[in-house]
Coordinates of C-alpha atoms in Angstrom, one line a residue:
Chain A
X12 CA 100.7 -23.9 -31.5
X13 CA 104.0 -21.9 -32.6
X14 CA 104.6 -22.8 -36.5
X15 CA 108.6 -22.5 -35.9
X16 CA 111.2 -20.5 -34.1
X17 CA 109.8 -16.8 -34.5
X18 CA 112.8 -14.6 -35.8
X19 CA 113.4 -18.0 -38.5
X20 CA 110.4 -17.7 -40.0
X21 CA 110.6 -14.1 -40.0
X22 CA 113.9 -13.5 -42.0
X23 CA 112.8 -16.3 -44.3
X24 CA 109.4 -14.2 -44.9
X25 CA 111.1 -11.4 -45.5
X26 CA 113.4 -12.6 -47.9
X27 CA 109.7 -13.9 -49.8
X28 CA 108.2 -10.8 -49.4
X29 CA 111.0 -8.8 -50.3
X30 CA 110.9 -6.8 -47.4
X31 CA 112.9 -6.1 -44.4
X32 CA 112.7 -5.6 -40.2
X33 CA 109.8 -8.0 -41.0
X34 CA 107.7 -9.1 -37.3
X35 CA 105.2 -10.9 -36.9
X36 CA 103.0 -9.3 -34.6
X37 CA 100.4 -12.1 -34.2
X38 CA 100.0 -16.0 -35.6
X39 CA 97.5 -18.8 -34.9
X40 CA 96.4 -21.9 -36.3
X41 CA 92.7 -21.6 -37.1
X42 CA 90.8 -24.3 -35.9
X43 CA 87.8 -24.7 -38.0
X44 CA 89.3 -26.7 -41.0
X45 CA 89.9 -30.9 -40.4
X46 CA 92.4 -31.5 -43.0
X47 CA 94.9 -29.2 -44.1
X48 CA 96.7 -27.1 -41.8
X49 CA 95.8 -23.4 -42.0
X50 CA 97.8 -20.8 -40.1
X51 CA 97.0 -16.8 -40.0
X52 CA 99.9 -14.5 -39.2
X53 CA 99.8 -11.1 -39.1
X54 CA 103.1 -9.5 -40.3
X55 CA 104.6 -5.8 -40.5
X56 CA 107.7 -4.9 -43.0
X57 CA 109.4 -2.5 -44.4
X58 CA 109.8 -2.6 -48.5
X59 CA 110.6 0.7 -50.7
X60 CA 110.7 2.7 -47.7
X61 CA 107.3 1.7 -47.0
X62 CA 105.6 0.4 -43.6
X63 CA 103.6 -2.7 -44.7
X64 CA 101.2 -4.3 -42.7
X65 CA 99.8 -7.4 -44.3
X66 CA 97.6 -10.7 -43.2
X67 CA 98.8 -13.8 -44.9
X68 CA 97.4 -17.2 -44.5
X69 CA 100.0 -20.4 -44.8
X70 CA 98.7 -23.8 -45.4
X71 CA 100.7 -26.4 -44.6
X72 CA 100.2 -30.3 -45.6
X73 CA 99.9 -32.1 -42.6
X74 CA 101.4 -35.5 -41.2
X75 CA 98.1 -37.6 -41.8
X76 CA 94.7 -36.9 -41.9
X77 CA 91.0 -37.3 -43.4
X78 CA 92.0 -36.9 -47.4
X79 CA 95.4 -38.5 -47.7
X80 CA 97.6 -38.9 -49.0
X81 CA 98.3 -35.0 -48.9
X82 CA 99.9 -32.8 -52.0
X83 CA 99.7 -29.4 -51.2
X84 CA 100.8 -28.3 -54.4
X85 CA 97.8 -29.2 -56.2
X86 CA 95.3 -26.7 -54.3
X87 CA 98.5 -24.2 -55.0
X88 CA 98.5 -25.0 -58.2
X89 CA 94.5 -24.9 -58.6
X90 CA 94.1 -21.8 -56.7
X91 CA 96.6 -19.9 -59.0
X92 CA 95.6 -21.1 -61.9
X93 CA 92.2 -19.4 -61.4
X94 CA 93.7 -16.2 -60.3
X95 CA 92.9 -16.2 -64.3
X96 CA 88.8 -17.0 -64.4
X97 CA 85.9 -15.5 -62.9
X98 CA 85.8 -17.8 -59.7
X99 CA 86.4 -15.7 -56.8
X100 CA 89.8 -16.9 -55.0
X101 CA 92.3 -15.6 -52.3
X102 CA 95.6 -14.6 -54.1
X103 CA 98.5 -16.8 -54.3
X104 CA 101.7 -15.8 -53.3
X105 CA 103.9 -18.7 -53.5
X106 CA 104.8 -22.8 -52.9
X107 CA 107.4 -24.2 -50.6
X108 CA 108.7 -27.4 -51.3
X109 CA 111.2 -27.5 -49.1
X110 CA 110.7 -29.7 -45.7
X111 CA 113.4 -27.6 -43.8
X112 CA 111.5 -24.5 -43.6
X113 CA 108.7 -26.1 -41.7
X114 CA 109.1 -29.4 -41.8
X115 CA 106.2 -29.8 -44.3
X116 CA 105.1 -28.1 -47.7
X117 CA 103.1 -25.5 -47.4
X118 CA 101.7 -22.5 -49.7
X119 CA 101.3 -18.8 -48.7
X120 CA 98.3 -17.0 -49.6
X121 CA 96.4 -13.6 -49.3
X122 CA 94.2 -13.5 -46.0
X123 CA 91.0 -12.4 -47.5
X124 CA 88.6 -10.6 -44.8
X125 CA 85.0 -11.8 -43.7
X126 CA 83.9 -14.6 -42.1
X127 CA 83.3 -18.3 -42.5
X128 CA 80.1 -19.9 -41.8
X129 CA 80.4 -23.5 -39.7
X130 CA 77.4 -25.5 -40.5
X131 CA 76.0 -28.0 -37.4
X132 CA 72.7 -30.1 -37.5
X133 CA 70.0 -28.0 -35.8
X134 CA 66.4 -29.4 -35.5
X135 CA 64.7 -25.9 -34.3
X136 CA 62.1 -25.0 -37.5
X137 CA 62.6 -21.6 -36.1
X138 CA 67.1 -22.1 -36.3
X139 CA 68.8 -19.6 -38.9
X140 CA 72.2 -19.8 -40.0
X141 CA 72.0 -16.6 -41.4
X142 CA 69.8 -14.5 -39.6
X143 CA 69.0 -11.6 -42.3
X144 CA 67.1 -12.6 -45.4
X145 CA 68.6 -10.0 -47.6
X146 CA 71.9 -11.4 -46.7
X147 CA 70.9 -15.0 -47.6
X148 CA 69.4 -14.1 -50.7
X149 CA 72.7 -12.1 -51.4
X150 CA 74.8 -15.0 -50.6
X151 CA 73.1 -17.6 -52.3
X152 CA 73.1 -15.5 -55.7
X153 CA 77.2 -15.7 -55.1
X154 CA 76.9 -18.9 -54.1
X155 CA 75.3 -19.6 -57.9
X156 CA 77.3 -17.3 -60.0
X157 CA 80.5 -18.7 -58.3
X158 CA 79.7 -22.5 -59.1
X159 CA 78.3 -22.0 -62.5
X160 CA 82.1 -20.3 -63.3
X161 CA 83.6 -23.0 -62.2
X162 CA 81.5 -25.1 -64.2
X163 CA 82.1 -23.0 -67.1
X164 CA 85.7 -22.1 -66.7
X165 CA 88.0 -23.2 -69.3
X166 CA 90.1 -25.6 -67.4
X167 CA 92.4 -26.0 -70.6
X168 CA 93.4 -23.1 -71.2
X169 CA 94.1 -22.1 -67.1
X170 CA 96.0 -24.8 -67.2
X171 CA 94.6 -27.0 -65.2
X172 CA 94.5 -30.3 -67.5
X173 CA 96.9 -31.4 -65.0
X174 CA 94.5 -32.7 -63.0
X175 CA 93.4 -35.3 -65.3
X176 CA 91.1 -35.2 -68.1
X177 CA 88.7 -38.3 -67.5
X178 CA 87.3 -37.9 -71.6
X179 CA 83.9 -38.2 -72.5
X180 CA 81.2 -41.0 -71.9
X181 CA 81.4 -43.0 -68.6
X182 CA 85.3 -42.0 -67.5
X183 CA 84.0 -39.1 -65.3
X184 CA 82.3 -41.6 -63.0
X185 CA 84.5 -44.8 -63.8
X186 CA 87.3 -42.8 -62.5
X187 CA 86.1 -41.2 -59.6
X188 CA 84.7 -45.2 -58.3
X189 CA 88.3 -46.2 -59.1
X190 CA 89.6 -43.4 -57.0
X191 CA 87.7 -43.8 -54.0
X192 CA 87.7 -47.6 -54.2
X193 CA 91.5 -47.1 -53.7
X194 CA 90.8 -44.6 -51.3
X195 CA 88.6 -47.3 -48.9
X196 CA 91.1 -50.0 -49.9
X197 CA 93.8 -48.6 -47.8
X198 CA 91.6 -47.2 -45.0
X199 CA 91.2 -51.4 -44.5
X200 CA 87.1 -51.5 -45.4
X201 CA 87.2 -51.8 -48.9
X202 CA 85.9 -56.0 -48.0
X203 CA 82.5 -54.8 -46.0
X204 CA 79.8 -56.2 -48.5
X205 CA 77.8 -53.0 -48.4
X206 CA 80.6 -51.2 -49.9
X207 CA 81.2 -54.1 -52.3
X208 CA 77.1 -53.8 -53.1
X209 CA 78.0 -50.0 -53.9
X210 CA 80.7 -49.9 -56.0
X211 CA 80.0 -52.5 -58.2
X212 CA 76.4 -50.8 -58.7
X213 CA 77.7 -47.2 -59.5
X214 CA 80.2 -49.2 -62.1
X215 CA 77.4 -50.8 -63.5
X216 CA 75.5 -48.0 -63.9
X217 CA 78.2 -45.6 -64.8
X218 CA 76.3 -42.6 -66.3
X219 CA 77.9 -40.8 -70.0
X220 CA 79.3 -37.4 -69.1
X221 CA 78.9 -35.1 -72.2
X222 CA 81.2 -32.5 -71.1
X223 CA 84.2 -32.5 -68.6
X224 CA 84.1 -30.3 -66.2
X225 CA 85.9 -28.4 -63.4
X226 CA 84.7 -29.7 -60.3
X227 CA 85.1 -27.9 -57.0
X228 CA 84.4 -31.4 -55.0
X229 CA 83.3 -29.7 -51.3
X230 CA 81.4 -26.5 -52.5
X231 CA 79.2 -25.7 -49.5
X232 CA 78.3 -23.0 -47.1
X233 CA 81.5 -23.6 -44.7
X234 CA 83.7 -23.3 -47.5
X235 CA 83.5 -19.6 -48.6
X236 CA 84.6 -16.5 -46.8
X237 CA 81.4 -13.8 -46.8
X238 CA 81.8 -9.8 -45.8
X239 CA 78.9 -7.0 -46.3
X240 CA 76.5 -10.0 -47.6
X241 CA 78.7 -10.9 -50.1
X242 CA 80.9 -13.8 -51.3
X243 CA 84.6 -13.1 -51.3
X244 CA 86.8 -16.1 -51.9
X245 CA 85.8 -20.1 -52.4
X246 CA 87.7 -21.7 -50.3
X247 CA 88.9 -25.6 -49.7
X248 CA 90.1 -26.7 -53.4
X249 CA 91.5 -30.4 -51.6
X250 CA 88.9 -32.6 -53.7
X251 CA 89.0 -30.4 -56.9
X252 CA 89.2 -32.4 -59.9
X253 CA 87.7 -33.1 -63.4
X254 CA 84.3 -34.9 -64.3
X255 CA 80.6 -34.0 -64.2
X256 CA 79.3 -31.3 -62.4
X257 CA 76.6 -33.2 -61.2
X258 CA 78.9 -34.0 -58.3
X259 CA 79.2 -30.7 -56.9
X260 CA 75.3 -30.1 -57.4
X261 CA 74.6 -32.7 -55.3
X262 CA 76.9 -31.8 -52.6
X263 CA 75.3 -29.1 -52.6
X264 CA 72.1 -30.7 -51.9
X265 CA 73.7 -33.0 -49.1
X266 CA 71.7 -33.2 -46.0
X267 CA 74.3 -32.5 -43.9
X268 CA 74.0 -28.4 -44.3
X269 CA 70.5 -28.1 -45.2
X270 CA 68.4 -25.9 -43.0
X271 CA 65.9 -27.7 -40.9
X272 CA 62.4 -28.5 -42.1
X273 CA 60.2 -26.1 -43.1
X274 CA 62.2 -24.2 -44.4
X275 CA 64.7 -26.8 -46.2
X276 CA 67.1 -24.6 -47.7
X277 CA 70.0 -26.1 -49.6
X278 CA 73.6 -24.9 -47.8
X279 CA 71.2 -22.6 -45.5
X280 CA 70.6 -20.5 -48.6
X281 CA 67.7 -21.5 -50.6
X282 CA 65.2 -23.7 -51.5
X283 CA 66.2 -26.8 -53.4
X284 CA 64.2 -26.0 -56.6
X285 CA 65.2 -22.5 -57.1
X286 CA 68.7 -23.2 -56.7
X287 CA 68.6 -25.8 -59.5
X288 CA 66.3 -23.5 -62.0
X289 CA 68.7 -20.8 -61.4
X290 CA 72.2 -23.4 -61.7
X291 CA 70.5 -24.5 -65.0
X292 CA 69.6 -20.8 -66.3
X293 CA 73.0 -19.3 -65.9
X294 CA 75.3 -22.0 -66.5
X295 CA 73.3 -23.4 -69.4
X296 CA 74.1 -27.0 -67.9
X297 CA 70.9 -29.5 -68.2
X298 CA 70.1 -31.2 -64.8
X299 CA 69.1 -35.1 -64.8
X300 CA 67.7 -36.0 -61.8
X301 CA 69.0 -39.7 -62.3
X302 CA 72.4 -38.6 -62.8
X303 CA 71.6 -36.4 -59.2
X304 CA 70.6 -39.9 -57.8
X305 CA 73.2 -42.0 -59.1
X306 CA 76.0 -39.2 -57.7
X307 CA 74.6 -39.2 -54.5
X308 CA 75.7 -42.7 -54.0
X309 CA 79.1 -41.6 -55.4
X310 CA 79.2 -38.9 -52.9
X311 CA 78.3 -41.1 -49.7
X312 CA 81.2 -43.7 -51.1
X313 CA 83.7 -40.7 -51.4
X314 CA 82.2 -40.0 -47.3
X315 CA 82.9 -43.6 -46.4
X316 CA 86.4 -43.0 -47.8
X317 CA 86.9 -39.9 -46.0
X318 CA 86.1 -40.9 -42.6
X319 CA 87.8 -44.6 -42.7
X320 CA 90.4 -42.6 -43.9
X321 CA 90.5 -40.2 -41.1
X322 CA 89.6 -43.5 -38.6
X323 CA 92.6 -45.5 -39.9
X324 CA 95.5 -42.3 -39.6
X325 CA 94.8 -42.5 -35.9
X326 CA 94.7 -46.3 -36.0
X327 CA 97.5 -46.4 -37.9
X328 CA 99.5 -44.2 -35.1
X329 CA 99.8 -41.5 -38.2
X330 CA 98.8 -38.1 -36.3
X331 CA 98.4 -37.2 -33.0
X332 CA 95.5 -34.8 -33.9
X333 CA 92.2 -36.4 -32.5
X334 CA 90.4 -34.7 -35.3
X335 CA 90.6 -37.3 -37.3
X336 CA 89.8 -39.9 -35.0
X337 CA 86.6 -37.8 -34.0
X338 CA 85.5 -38.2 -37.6
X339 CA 86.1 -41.6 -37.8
X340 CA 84.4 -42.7 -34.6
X341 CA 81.0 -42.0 -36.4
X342 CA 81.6 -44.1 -39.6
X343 CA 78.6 -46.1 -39.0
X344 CA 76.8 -42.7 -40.3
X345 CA 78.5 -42.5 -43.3
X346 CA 77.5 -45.9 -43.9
X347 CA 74.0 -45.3 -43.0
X348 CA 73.8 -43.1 -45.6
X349 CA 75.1 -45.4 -47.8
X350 CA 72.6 -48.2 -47.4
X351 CA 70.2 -45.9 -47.6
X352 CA 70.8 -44.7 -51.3
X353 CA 72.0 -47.9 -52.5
X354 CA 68.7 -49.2 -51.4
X355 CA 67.0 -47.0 -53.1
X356 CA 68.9 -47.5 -56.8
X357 CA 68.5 -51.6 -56.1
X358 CA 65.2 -51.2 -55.3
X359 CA 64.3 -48.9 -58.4
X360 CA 65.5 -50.9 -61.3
Chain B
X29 CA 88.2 -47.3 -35.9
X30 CA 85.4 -48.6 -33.1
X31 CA 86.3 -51.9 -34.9
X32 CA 89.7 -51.7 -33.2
X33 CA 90.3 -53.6 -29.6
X34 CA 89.5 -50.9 -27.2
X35 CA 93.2 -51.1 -25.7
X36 CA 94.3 -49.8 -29.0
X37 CA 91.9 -46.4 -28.9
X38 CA 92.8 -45.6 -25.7
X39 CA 96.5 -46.0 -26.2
X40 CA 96.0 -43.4 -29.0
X41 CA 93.7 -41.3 -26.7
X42 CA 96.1 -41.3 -24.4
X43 CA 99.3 -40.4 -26.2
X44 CA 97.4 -37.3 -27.0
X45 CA 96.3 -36.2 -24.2
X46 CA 100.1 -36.8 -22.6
X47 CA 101.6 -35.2 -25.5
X48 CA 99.7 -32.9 -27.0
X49 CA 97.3 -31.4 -24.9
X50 CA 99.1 -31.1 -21.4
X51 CA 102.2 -29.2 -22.3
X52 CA 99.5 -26.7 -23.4
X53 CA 97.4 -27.0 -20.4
X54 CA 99.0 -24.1 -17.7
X55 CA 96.7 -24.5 -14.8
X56 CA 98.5 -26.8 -12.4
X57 CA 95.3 -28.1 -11.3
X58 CA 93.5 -29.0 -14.7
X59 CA 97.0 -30.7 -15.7
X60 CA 96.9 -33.1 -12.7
X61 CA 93.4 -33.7 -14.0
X62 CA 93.8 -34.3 -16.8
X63 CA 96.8 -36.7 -15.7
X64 CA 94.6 -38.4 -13.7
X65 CA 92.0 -38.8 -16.7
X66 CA 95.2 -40.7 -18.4
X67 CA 95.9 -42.7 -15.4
X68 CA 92.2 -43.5 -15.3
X69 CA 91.9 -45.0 -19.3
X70 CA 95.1 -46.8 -18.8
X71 CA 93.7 -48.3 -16.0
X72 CA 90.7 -49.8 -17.2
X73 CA 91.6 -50.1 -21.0
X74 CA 93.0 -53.7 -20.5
X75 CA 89.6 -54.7 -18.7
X76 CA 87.1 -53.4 -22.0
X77 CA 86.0 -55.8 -24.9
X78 CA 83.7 -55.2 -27.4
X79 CA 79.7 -56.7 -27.1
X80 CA 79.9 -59.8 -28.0
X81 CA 76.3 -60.3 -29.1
X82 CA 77.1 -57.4 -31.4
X83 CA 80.1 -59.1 -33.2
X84 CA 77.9 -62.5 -33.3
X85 CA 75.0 -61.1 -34.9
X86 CA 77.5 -59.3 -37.3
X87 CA 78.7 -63.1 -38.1
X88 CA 75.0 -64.4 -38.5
X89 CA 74.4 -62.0 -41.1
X90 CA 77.4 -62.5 -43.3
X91 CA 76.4 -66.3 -43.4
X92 CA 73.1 -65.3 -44.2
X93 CA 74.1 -63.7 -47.0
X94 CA 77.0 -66.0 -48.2
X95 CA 73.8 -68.8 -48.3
X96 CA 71.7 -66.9 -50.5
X97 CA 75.0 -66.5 -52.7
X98 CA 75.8 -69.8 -52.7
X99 CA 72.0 -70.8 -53.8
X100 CA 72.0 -68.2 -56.3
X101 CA 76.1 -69.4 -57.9
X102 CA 74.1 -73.9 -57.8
X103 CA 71.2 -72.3 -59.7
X104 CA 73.4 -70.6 -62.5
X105 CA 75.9 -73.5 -62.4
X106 CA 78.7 -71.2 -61.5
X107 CA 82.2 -73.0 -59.8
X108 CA 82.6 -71.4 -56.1
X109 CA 85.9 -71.3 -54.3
X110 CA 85.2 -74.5 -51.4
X111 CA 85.3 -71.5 -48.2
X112 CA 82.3 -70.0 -49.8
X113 CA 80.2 -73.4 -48.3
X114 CA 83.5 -73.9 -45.7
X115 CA 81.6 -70.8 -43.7
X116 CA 78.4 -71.1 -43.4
X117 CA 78.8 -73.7 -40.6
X118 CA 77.4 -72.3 -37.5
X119 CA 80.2 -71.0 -34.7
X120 CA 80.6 -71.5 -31.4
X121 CA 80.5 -68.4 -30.2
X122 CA 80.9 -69.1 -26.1
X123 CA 84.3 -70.6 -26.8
X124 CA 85.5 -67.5 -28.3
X125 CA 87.6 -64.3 -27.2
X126 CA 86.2 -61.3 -28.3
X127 CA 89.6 -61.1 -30.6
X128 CA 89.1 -64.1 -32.3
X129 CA 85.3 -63.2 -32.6
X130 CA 86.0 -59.8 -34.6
X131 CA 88.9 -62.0 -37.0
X132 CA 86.1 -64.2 -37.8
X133 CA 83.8 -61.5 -38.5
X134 CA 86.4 -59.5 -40.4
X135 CA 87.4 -62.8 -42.8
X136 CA 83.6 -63.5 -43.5
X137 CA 83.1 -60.0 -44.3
X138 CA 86.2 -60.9 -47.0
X139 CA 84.7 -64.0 -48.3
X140 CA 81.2 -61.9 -48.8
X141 CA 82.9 -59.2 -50.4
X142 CA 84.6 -61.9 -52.8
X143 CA 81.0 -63.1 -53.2
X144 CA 79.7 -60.4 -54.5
X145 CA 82.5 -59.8 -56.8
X146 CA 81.7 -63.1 -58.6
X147 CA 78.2 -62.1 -58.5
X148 CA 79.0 -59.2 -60.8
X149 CA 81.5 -60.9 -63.0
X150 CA 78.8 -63.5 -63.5
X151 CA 76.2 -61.2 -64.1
X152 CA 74.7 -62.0 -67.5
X153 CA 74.4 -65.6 -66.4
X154 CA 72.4 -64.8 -63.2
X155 CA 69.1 -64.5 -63.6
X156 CA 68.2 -60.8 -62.0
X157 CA 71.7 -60.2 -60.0
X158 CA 70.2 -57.0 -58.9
X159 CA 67.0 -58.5 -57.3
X160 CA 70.0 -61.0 -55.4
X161 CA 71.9 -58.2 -54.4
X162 CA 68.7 -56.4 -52.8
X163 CA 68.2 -59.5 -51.7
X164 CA 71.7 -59.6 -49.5
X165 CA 71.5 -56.2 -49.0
X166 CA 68.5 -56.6 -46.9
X167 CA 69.9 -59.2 -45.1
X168 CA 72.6 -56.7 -44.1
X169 CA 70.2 -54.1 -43.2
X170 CA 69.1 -54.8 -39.7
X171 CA 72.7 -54.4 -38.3
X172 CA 73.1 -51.6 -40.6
X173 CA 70.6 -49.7 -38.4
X174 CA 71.5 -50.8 -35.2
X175 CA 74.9 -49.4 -35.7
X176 CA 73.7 -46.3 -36.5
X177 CA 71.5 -45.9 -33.5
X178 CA 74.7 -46.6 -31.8
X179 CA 76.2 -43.5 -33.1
X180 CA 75.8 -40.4 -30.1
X181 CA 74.9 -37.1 -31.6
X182 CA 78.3 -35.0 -32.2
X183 CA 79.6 -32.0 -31.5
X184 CA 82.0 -31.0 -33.9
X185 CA 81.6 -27.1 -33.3
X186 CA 82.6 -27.8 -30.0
X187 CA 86.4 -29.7 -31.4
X188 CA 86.5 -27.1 -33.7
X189 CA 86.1 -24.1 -31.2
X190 CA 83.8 -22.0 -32.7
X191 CA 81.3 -21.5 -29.9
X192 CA 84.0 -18.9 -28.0
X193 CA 81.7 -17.6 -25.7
X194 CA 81.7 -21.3 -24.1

């Protein structure tokens, strides 16, 4: 799908780029994202006499979708800011407000090279996601390093306070329930009693956060480009925010990208209790395993917000991407999940 | 979304697939087949209704659990609004469309919801809220799990095209 009128966009990249006789010799949409709208382009130019050929990637907000309602300028703004820490990120280029140029926002962005994994369910004991074990192992020290940065970075002084510091004590979680309450509200199941049962047990229960935290929000294997068994860029910043960093460690956990028993590897990569000894060792963050049980049930309310969400833009007539719709159709999973952790926290008190 | 009348889905389905997908499509042949797919949906869409006994079972449960709330609100001596007791009669469900079946079940779901939000703000009265809650939570759990055995397994690698060779 054509972003716009080839020789428009061109002169208007140009002008960005500060170059001239700029073409764009290729451009697609990738298709592995759900949410925001990623496009690759491949473009030639001319700038201080020199023949330039570089890969950009533009992400554009879309219409509707699974995480509305959309602000592109905050992963701009996120991914820029940390152009400044140790956290590896694609380079920002710039922001475009302006709804003429393509209709939509969007942001433009270095194309870093590599590959992204896609993670599916895969029963086989014998399945690999990544085939080499020195790769793996190579990754998932990356895989550490890069979340314990983030968990360490000094989200004051990048700058990044705009996303809302949530203070110490029980604000972290408080505000997250509050968020995704909202968030369920106007997806129209914010009244099914099982969602009712779950928020009013995580407020109950709200844990004390000591320290506020940078938190990535989807850090997974899926959400990093990889090259020569290394990381190179963390990608997907849409659900970045401050709180406790217990959230992103059990995200990591999730079932949903583990590798199938025996192995068990957390995000195909390794197993559960060496990734948390090593989290622990080199970020000097203390994990409490009721704090990892209590933000599990955060996490599958955030996952009952995202698909109704994604459900209600297609019931709503919002996008005409089936994506969404796709997502939503298996709600009943996201629910399953659900009843299955808030069982266990009713149960255990 | 499932929740929505079938009609609906399809309509959306189908605006897509008119849309989106065939002015994309350049074989002649897969684009009358894919027109024919559309003709097909709209077809039958008006003729589709959810299971009923699904959406009454649904119903059963949230009286259930709106009893055990009530019993629990008399014991404390808590005031309850007069549809808490007003819908825990028992329906006739025979006499109903499958649109007015899925309104009832959405407006008990409401009132249970409600429920439970006086539960919470009542809390230090109740004796053990949480042991009621598990309580109603079990209640909920048999249709819980028939819905998700309901749920096919999915193929998102195959939406998202990563499997090229295919």
């Amino acid at each position: 799908m054509a972003l716009a009128d080839n020789s428009r966009l061109a002169s208007y990249l140009a002008e960005k780029l500060g170059g001239s006789e700029l073409s764009i010799s290729k451009e697609w949409q990738n298709t592995e994202g759900w949410s925001m709208e990623t496009f690759s382009l491949d473009v030639e130019y001319t700038k201080g006499g020199n023949k330039i050929e570089q890969a950009i990637i533009l992400r554009r907000q879309p219409v509707s979708g699974l995480l509305e309602p959309y602000d592109v300028s905050i992963e701009y703004r996120i991914l820029s800011a940390l152009q400044a820490s140790k956290v590896i990120v694609p380079e920002t280029f710039w922001y475009e407000a302006d709804p003429a140029v393509l209709e939509r926002p969007f942001y433009v962005m270095e194309k870093v090279p590599g590959d992204v994994h896609f993670v599916t369910q895969n029963s086989d004991p014998d399945y690999r996601l990544i085939a080499d074990d020195d790769e793996r192992a190579s990754l998932a020290e990356d895989f550490i390093d890069n979340l314990v940065h983030i968990h360490q970075s000094d989200w004051k002084s990048l700058g990044l306070d705009f996303l809302g510091d949530p203070g110490p004590g029980k604000n972290s979680a408080l505000q997250q329930i509050d968020y995704w309450s909202d968030v369920i509200e106007r997806a129209g199941v914010r009244a099914k009693p099982l969602v009712t049962l779950a928020v009013n047990w995580l407020r109950t229960n709200a844990p004390e956060t000591d320290q506020v935290r940078l938190v990535h929000g989807d850090y997974r294997t899926g959400n990093f480009i990889y090259q020569h068994s290394h990381i190179t860029s963390i990608l997907d910043w849409e659900m970045t925010h401050l709180g406790d960093p217990h959230e992103d460690l059990v995200y990591v956990l999730g079932a949903l990208w583990r590798s199938p028993a025996p192995t068990d590897w957390v995000c195909h990569l390794l197993s559960e209790e060496d990734f948390l000894s090593k989290y622990e060792q080199r970020s000097g963050i203390s994990v409490d395993r009721d704090k990892l049980n209590y933000f599990q049930l955060l996490l599958d309310l955030k996952a009952v917000g995202i698909m109704a969400t994604a459900a209600n833009a297609f019931a709503q007539n919002k996008t005409e991407d089936l994506k969404p719709a796709a997502f939503g159709s298996i709600l009943d999973l996201a629910y399953a999940a659900l009843a299955q952790h808030l069982n266990e926290r009713l149960s255990s008190c | 979304m499932l929740d929505m009348p079938f009609i609906r889905i399809i309509e959306g389905l189908n605006h897509t697939l008119e849309n989106v997908i065939a002015p994309e499509v350049e074989s002649t042949l897969a684009k009358g087949q894919l027109f024919a797919v559309v003709e097909i949906l709209k077809q039958i869409s008006g003729r589709f209704d959810h299971k009923h006994e699904l959406i009454v079972e649904d119903i059963q449960v949230s009286q259930q659990m709106l009893t055990t709330l009530i019993e629990t609100f008399t014991a404390a001596a808590i005031d309850i609004p007069d549809e808490f007791q007003a819908n825990t009669e028992t329906i006739d469900a025979t006499a109903m469309s499958g649109e007015q079946l899925r309104q009832q079940r959405d407006r008990l779901e409401i009132i249970v919801s409600a429920a439970l939000d006086l539960l919470n703000s009542h809390r230090a009265e109740i004796v053990d809220a949480q042991k009621v809650e598990h309580t109603v939570f079990m209640q909920l759990g048999k249709n819980l799990f028939r819905n998700m055995l309901l749920v096919s397994q999915h193929r998102f690698d195959k939406i998202s095209q990563l499997d090229k060779e295919d």
